[in-house]
Short mmCIF file of C-alpha atoms in Angstrom, two decimals:
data_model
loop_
_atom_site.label_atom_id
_atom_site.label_comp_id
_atom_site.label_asym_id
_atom_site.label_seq_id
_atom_site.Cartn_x
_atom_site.Cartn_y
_atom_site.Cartn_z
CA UNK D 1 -21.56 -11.37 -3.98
CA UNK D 2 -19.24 -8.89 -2.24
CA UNK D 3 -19.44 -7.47 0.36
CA UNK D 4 -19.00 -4.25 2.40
CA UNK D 5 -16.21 -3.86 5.41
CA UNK D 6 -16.88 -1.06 7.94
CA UNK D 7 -14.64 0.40 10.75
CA UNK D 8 -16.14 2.70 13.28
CA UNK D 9 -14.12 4.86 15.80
CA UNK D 10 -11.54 1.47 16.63
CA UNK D 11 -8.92 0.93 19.06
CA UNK D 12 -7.21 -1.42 20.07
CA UNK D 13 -4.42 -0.87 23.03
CA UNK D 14 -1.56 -3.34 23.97
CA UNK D 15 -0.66 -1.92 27.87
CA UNK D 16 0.13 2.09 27.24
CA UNK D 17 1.07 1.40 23.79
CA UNK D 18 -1.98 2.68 21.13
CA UNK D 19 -1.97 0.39 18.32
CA UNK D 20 -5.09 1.43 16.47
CA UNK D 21 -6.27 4.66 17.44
CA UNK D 22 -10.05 5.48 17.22
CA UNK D 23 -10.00 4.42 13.19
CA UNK D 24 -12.99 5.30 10.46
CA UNK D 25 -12.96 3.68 7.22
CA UNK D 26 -15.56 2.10 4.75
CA UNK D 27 -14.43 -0.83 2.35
CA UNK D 28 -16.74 -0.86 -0.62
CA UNK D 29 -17.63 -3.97 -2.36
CA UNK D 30 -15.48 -5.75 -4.62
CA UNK D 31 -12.78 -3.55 -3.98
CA UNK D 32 -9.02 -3.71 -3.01
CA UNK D 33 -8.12 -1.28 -0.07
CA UNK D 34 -4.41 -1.48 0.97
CA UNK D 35 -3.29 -1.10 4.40
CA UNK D 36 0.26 0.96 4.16
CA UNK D 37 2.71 2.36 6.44
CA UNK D 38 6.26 1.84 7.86
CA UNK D 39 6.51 -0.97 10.80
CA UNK D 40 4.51 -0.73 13.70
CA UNK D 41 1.88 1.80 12.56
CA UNK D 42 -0.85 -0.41 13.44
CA UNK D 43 -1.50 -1.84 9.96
CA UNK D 44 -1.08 -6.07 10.97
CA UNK D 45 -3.37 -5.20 14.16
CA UNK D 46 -6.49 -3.55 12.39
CA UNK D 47 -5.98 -6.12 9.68
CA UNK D 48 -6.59 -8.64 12.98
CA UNK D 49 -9.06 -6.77 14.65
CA UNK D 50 -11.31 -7.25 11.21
CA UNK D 51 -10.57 -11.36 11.24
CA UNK D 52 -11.25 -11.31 14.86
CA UNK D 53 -7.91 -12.48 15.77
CA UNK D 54 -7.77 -9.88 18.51
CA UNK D 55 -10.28 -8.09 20.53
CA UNK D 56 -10.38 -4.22 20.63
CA UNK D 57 -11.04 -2.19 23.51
CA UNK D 58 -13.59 0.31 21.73
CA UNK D 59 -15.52 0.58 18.53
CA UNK D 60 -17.12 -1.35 16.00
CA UNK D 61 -16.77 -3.56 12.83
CA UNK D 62 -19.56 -4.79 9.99
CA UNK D 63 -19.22 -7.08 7.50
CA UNK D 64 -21.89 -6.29 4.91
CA UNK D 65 -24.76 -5.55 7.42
CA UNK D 66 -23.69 -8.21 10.09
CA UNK D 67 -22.16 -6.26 13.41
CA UNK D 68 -19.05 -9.19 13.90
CA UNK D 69 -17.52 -6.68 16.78
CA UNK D 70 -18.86 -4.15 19.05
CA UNK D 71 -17.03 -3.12 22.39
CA UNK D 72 -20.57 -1.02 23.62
CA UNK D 73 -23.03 -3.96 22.83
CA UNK D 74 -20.78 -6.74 24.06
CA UNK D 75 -20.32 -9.04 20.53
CA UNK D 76 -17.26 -10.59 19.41
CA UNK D 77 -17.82 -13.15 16.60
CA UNK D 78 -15.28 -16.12 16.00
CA UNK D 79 -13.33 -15.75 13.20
CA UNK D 80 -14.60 -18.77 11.85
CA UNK D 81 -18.31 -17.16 11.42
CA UNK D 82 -16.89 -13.60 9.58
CA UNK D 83 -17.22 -15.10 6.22
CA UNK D 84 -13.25 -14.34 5.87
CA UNK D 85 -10.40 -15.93 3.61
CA UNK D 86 -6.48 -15.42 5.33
CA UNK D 87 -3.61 -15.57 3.64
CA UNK D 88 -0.12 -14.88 5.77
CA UNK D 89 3.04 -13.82 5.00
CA UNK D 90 4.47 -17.66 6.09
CA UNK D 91 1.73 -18.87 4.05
CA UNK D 92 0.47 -21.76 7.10
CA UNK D 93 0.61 -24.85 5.23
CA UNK D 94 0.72 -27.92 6.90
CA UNK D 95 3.38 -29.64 6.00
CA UNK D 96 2.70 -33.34 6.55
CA UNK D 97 -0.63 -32.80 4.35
CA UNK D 98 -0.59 -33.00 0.27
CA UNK D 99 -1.81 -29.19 -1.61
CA UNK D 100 -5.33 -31.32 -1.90
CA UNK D 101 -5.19 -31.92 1.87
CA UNK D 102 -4.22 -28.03 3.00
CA UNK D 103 -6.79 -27.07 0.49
CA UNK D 104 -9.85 -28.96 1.46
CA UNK D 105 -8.88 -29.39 5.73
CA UNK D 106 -11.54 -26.29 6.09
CA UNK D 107 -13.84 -27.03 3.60
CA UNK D 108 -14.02 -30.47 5.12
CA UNK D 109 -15.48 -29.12 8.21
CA UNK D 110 -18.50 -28.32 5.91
CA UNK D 111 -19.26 -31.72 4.85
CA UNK D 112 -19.00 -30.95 1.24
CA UNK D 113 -19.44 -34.23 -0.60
CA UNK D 114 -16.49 -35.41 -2.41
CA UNK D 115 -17.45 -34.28 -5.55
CA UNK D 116 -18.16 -30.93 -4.89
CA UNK D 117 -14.59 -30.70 -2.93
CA UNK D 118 -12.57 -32.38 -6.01
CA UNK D 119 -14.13 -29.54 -7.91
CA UNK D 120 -13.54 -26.65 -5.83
CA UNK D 121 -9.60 -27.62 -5.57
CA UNK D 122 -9.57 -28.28 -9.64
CA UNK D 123 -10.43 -24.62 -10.20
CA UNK D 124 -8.74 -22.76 -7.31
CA UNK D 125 -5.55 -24.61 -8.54
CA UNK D 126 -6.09 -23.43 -12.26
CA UNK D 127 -6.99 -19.62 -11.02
CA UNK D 128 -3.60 -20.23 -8.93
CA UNK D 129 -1.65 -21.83 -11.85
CA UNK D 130 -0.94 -25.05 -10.26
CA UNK D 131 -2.68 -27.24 -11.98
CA UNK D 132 -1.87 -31.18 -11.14
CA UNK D 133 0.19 -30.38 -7.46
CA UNK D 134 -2.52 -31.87 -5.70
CA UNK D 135 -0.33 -34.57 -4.76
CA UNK D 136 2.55 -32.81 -3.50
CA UNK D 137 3.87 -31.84 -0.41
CA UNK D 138 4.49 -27.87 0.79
CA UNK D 139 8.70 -29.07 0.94
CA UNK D 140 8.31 -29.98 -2.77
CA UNK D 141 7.68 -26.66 -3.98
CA UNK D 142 9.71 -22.99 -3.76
CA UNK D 143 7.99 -20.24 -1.74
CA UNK D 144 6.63 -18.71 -4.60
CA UNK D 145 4.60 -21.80 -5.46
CA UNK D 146 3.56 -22.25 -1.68
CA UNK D 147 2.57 -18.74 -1.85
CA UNK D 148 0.07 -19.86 -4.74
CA UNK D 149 -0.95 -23.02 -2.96
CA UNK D 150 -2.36 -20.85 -0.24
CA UNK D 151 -4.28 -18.22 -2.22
CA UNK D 152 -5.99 -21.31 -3.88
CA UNK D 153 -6.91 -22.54 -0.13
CA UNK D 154 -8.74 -19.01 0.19
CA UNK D 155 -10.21 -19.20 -3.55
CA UNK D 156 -11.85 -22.77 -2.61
CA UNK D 157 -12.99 -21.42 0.32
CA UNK D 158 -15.23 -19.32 -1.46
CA UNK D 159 -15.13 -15.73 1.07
CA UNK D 160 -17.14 -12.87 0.59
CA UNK D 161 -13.90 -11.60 2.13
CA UNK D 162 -9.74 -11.67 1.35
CA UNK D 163 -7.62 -10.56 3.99
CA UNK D 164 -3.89 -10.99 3.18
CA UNK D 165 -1.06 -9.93 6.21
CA UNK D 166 2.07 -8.86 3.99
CA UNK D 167 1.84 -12.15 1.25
CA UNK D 168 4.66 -11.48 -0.77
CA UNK D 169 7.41 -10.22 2.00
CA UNK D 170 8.97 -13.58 1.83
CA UNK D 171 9.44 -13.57 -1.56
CA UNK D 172 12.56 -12.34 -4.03
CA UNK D 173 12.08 -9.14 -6.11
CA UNK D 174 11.72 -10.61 -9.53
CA UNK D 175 8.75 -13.31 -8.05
CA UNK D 176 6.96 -10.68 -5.70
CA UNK D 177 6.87 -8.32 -9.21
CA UNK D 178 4.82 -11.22 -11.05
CA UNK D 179 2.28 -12.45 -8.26
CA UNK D 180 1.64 -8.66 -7.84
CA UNK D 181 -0.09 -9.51 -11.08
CA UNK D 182 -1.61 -12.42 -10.59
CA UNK D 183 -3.33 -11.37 -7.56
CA UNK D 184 -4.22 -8.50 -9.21
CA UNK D 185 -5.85 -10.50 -11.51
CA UNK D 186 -7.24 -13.29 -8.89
CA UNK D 187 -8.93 -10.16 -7.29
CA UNK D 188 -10.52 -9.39 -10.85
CA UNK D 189 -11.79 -12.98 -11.34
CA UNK D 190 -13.34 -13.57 -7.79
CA UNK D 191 -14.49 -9.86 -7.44
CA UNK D 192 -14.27 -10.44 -3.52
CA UNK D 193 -13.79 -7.24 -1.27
CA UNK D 194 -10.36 -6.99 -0.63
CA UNK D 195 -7.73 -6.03 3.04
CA UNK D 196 -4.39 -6.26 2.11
CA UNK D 197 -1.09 -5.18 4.55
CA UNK D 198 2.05 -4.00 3.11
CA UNK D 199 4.85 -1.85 4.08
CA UNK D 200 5.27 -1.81 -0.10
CA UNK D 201 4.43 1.22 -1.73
CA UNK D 202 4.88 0.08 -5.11
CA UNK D 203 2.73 -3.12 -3.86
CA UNK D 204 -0.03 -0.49 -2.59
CA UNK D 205 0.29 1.86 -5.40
CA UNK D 206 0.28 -0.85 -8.29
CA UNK D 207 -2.67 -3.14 -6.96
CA UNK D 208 -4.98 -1.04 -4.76
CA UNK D 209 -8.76 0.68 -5.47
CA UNK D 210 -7.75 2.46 -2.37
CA UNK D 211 -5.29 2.92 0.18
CA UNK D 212 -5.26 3.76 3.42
CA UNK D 213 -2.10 5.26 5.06
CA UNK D 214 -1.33 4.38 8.52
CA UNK D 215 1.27 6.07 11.23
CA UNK D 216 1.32 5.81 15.42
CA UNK D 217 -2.18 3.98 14.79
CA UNK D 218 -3.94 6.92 12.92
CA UNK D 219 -5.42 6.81 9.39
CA UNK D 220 -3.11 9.33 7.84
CA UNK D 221 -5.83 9.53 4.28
CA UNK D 222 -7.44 7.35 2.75
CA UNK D 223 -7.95 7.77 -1.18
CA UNK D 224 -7.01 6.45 -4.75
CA UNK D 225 -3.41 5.47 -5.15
CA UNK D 226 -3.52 8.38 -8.34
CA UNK D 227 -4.77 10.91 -5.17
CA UNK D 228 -2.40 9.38 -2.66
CA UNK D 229 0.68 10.22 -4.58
CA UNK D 230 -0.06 13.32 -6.21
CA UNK D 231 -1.98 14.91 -3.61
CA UNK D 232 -1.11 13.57 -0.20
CA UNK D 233 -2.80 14.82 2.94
CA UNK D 234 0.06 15.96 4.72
CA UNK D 235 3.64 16.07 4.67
CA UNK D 236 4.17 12.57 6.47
CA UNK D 237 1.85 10.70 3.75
CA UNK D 238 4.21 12.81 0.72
CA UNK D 239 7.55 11.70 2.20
CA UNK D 240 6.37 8.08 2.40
CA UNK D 241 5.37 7.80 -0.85
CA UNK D 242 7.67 7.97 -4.20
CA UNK D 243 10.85 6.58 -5.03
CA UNK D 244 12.76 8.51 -5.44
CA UNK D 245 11.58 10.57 -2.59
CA UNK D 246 9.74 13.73 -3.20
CA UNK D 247 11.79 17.03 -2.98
CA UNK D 248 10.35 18.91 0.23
CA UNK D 249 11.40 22.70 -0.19
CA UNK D 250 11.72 24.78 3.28
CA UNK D 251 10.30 28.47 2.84
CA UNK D 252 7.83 31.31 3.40
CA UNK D 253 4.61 32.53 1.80
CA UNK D 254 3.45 35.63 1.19
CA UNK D 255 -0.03 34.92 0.79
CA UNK D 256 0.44 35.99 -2.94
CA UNK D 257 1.45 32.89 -5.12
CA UNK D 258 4.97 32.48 -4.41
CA UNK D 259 7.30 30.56 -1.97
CA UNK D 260 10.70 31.65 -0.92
CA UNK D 261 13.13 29.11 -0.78
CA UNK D 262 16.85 29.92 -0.09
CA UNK D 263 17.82 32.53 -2.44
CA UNK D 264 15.00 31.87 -5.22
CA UNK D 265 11.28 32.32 -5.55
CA UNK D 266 8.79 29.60 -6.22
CA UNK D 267 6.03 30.64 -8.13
CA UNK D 268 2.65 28.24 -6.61
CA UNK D 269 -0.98 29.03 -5.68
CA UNK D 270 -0.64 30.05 -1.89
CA UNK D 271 -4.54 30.43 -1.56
CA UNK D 272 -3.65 33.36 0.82
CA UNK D 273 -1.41 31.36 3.22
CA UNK D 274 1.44 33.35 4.85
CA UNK D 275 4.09 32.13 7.40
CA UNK D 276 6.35 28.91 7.36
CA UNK D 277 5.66 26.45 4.25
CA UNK D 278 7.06 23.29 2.47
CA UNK D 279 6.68 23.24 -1.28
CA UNK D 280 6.63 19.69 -1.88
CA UNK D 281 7.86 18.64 -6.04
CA UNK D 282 8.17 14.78 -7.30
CA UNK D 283 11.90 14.38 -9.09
CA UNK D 284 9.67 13.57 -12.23
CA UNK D 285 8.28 16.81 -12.20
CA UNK D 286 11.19 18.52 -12.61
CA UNK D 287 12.47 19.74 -16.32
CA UNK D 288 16.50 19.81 -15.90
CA UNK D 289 18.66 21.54 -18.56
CA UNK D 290 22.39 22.28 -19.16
CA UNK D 291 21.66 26.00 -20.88
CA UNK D 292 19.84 28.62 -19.16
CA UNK D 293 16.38 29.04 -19.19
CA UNK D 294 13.25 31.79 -18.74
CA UNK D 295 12.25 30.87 -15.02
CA UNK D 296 14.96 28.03 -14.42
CA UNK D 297 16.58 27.73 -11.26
CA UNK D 298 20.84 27.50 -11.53
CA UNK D 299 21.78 24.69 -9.64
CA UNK D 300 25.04 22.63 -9.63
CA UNK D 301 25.00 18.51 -10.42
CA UNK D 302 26.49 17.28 -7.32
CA UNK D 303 25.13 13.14 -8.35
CA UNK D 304 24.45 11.54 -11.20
CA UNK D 305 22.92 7.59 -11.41
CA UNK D 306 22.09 6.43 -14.15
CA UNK D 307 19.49 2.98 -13.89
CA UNK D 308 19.15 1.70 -17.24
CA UNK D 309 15.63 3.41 -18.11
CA UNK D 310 15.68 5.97 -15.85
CA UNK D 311 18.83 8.54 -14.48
CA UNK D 312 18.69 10.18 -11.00
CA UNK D 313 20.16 13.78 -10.98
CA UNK D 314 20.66 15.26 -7.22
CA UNK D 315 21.36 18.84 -7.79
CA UNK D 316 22.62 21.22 -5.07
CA UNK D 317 22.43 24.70 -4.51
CA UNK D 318 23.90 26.12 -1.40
CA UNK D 319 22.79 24.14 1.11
CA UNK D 320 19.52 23.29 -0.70
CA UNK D 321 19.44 19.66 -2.68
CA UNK D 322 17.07 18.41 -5.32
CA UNK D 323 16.28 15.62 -6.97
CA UNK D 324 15.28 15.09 -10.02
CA UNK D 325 14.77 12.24 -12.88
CA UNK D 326 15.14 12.00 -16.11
CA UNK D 327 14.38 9.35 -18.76
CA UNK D 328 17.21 7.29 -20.04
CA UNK D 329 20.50 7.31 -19.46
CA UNK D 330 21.87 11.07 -18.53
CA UNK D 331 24.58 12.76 -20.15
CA UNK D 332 24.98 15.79 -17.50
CA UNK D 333 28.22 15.59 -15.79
CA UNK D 334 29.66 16.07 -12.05
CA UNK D 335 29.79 19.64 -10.63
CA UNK D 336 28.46 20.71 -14.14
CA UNK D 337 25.86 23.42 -14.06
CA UNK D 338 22.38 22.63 -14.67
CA UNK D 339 18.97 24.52 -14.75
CA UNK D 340 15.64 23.42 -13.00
CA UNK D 341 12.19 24.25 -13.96
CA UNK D 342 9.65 23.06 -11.43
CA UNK D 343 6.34 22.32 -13.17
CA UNK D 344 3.85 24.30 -11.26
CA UNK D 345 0.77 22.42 -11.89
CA UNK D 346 2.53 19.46 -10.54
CA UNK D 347 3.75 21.46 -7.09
CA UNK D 348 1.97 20.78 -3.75
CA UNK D 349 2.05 23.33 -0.39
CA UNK D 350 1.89 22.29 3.08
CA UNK D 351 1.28 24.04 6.29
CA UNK D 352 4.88 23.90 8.06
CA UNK D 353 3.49 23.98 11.63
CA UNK D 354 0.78 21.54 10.74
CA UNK D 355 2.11 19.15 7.86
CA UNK D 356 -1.36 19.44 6.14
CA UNK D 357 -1.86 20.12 2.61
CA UNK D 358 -2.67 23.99 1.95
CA UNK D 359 -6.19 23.66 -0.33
CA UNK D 360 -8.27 26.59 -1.73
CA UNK D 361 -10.99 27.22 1.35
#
């Protein structure tokens, strides 16, 4: 049955340097929360702190209703007692042992009789794919397959818990695109509560219940990946996510509905905010046209590249780019004059001074 993960006010400090700093967040059973930011936001060390592989200086961690760490009260339970399944991003196979051998060296230590371990390895390598390896040898196989070999080590193990530390970094685009789905669909069939560290947004966005966004050791938000990219919390969470990267528009509100940028007006609910603002506007949500149009902003193609299913236009005008993108291949040429329409229902505001979102009070 799975299992609830919580996380209350941690830290965890390496000399002067704050690596996790004072973090809240609930993982709810059976689901798949994501761990995301750029390098060295502190993802890999709360990821740790949860397996027990290091200590941290304050706060606590439960796993269901079992307190496995608690700075105050003094407890710090081995890793091997947290009910946890690891898989890392080097996959830790021993290589001088058969895939039967890595697979059952843990369970082993349980005294499972034979039978019962023959079994367990039969169905973690089917859920894996890799049926009839159990013979081979981690140098007989390509990463990908290793990859597998170790998520059926966790599956056998039977955890009320996955963590996973970055799985997939090792392995080429085309192979880390299909075991996005099959652990995707691994999580599905074992319906275990799921930790899982990327620095991958499409990784986060694609697989993920949730997804918690990490910089300088703070939880940036935590929310859906649907939430997290069409309504991020502040300005450092909407620049992260999105390929291509979301258009972030310098200008002022008047506290009425519209946004001054440059030399044009943006029409978007203000909720009363005046000052310094950043209208924030995915490329997709941009309507782009080579006639002019009722409320259309005249802008000049200064980019056009075209991908095969999708085209990327960046558009300048003055000293003010855009980008935008299109479906199929685009026709719009160089220096050509275009028209953008941003779709207001589609626009978020931020605070300039604070980055945060501007919501109706």
């Amino acid at each position: 049955m799975a299992t609830t993960i919580t996380v209350k006010d941690l830290t965890k400090r390496f000399g002067d340097v704050i690596a996790v700093n004072r973090v809240n967040l609930t993982v709810e059973p059976g689901s798949f929360l994501t761990l995301l930011g750029p390098s060295g936001c502190g993802k890999t060390t709360l990821l740790r702190c949860i397996a027990g592989l290091e200590d941290p200086d304050e706060g606590e961690i439960y796993i269901g209703d079992k307190l496995v760490f608690s700075h105050a009260k003094g407890i710090s339970i081995q890793p091997g007692h947290r009910d946890l399944g690891l898989v890392f991003q080097n996959y830790a196979l021993w290589p001088h042992m058969t895939v039967f051998k890595n697979i059952t060296f843990a369970l082993e230590i349980q005294k499972l009789p034979k039978s019962e371990l023959e079994k367990r390895v039969k169905e973690a390598l089917a859920e894996v794919q890799m049926s009839g390896y159990e013979d081979r040898y981690p140098r007989e196989m390509s990463g990908g397959q290793q990859q597998r070999i170790a998520l059926a080590r966790m599956l056998a193990y039977r955890p009320k818990v996955f963590l996973m530390d970055e799985p997939l970094s090792n392995l080429d685009a085309r192979l880390r695109m299909d075991m996005r789905a099959e652990l995707k669909h691994l999580h599905h069939v074992a319906g275990a509560t799921t930790v899982y560290v990327t620095h991958d947004q499409v990784e986060a966005l694609t697989m993920s219940s949730k997804i918690a966004v990490m910089k300088d050791g703070l939880l940036q938000q935590l929310d859906t990946p649907d939430r997290v990219y069409h309504y991020p919390a502040n300005l450092f969470v909407a620049d992260f996510i999105g390929n291509p990267k979301v258009n972030l528009l310098d200008g002022d509100a008047n506290g009425n509905n519209s946004v001054t940028v440059g030399d044009f007006k943006v029409e978007i609910a203000t909720y009363g905010m005046s000052g310094k603002a950043v209208v924030a506007v995915r490329p997709e949500d941009i309507a782009i046209s080579t006639r002019p149009d009722p409320g259309a902003v005249e802008f000049i193609a200064y980019s056009v590249l075209p991908s095969g299913a999708d085209s990327t236009i960046v558009a300048h005008r003055g000293d003010i780019e855009v980008t935008v993108r299109v479906m199929g291949i685009s026709k719009i040429r160089l220096d050509e004059k275009i028209w953008l329409k941003f779709d207001q229902q589609a626009l978020n505001l931020y605070d300039k001074e604070s980055g945060n979102l501007v919501v109706a009070k």
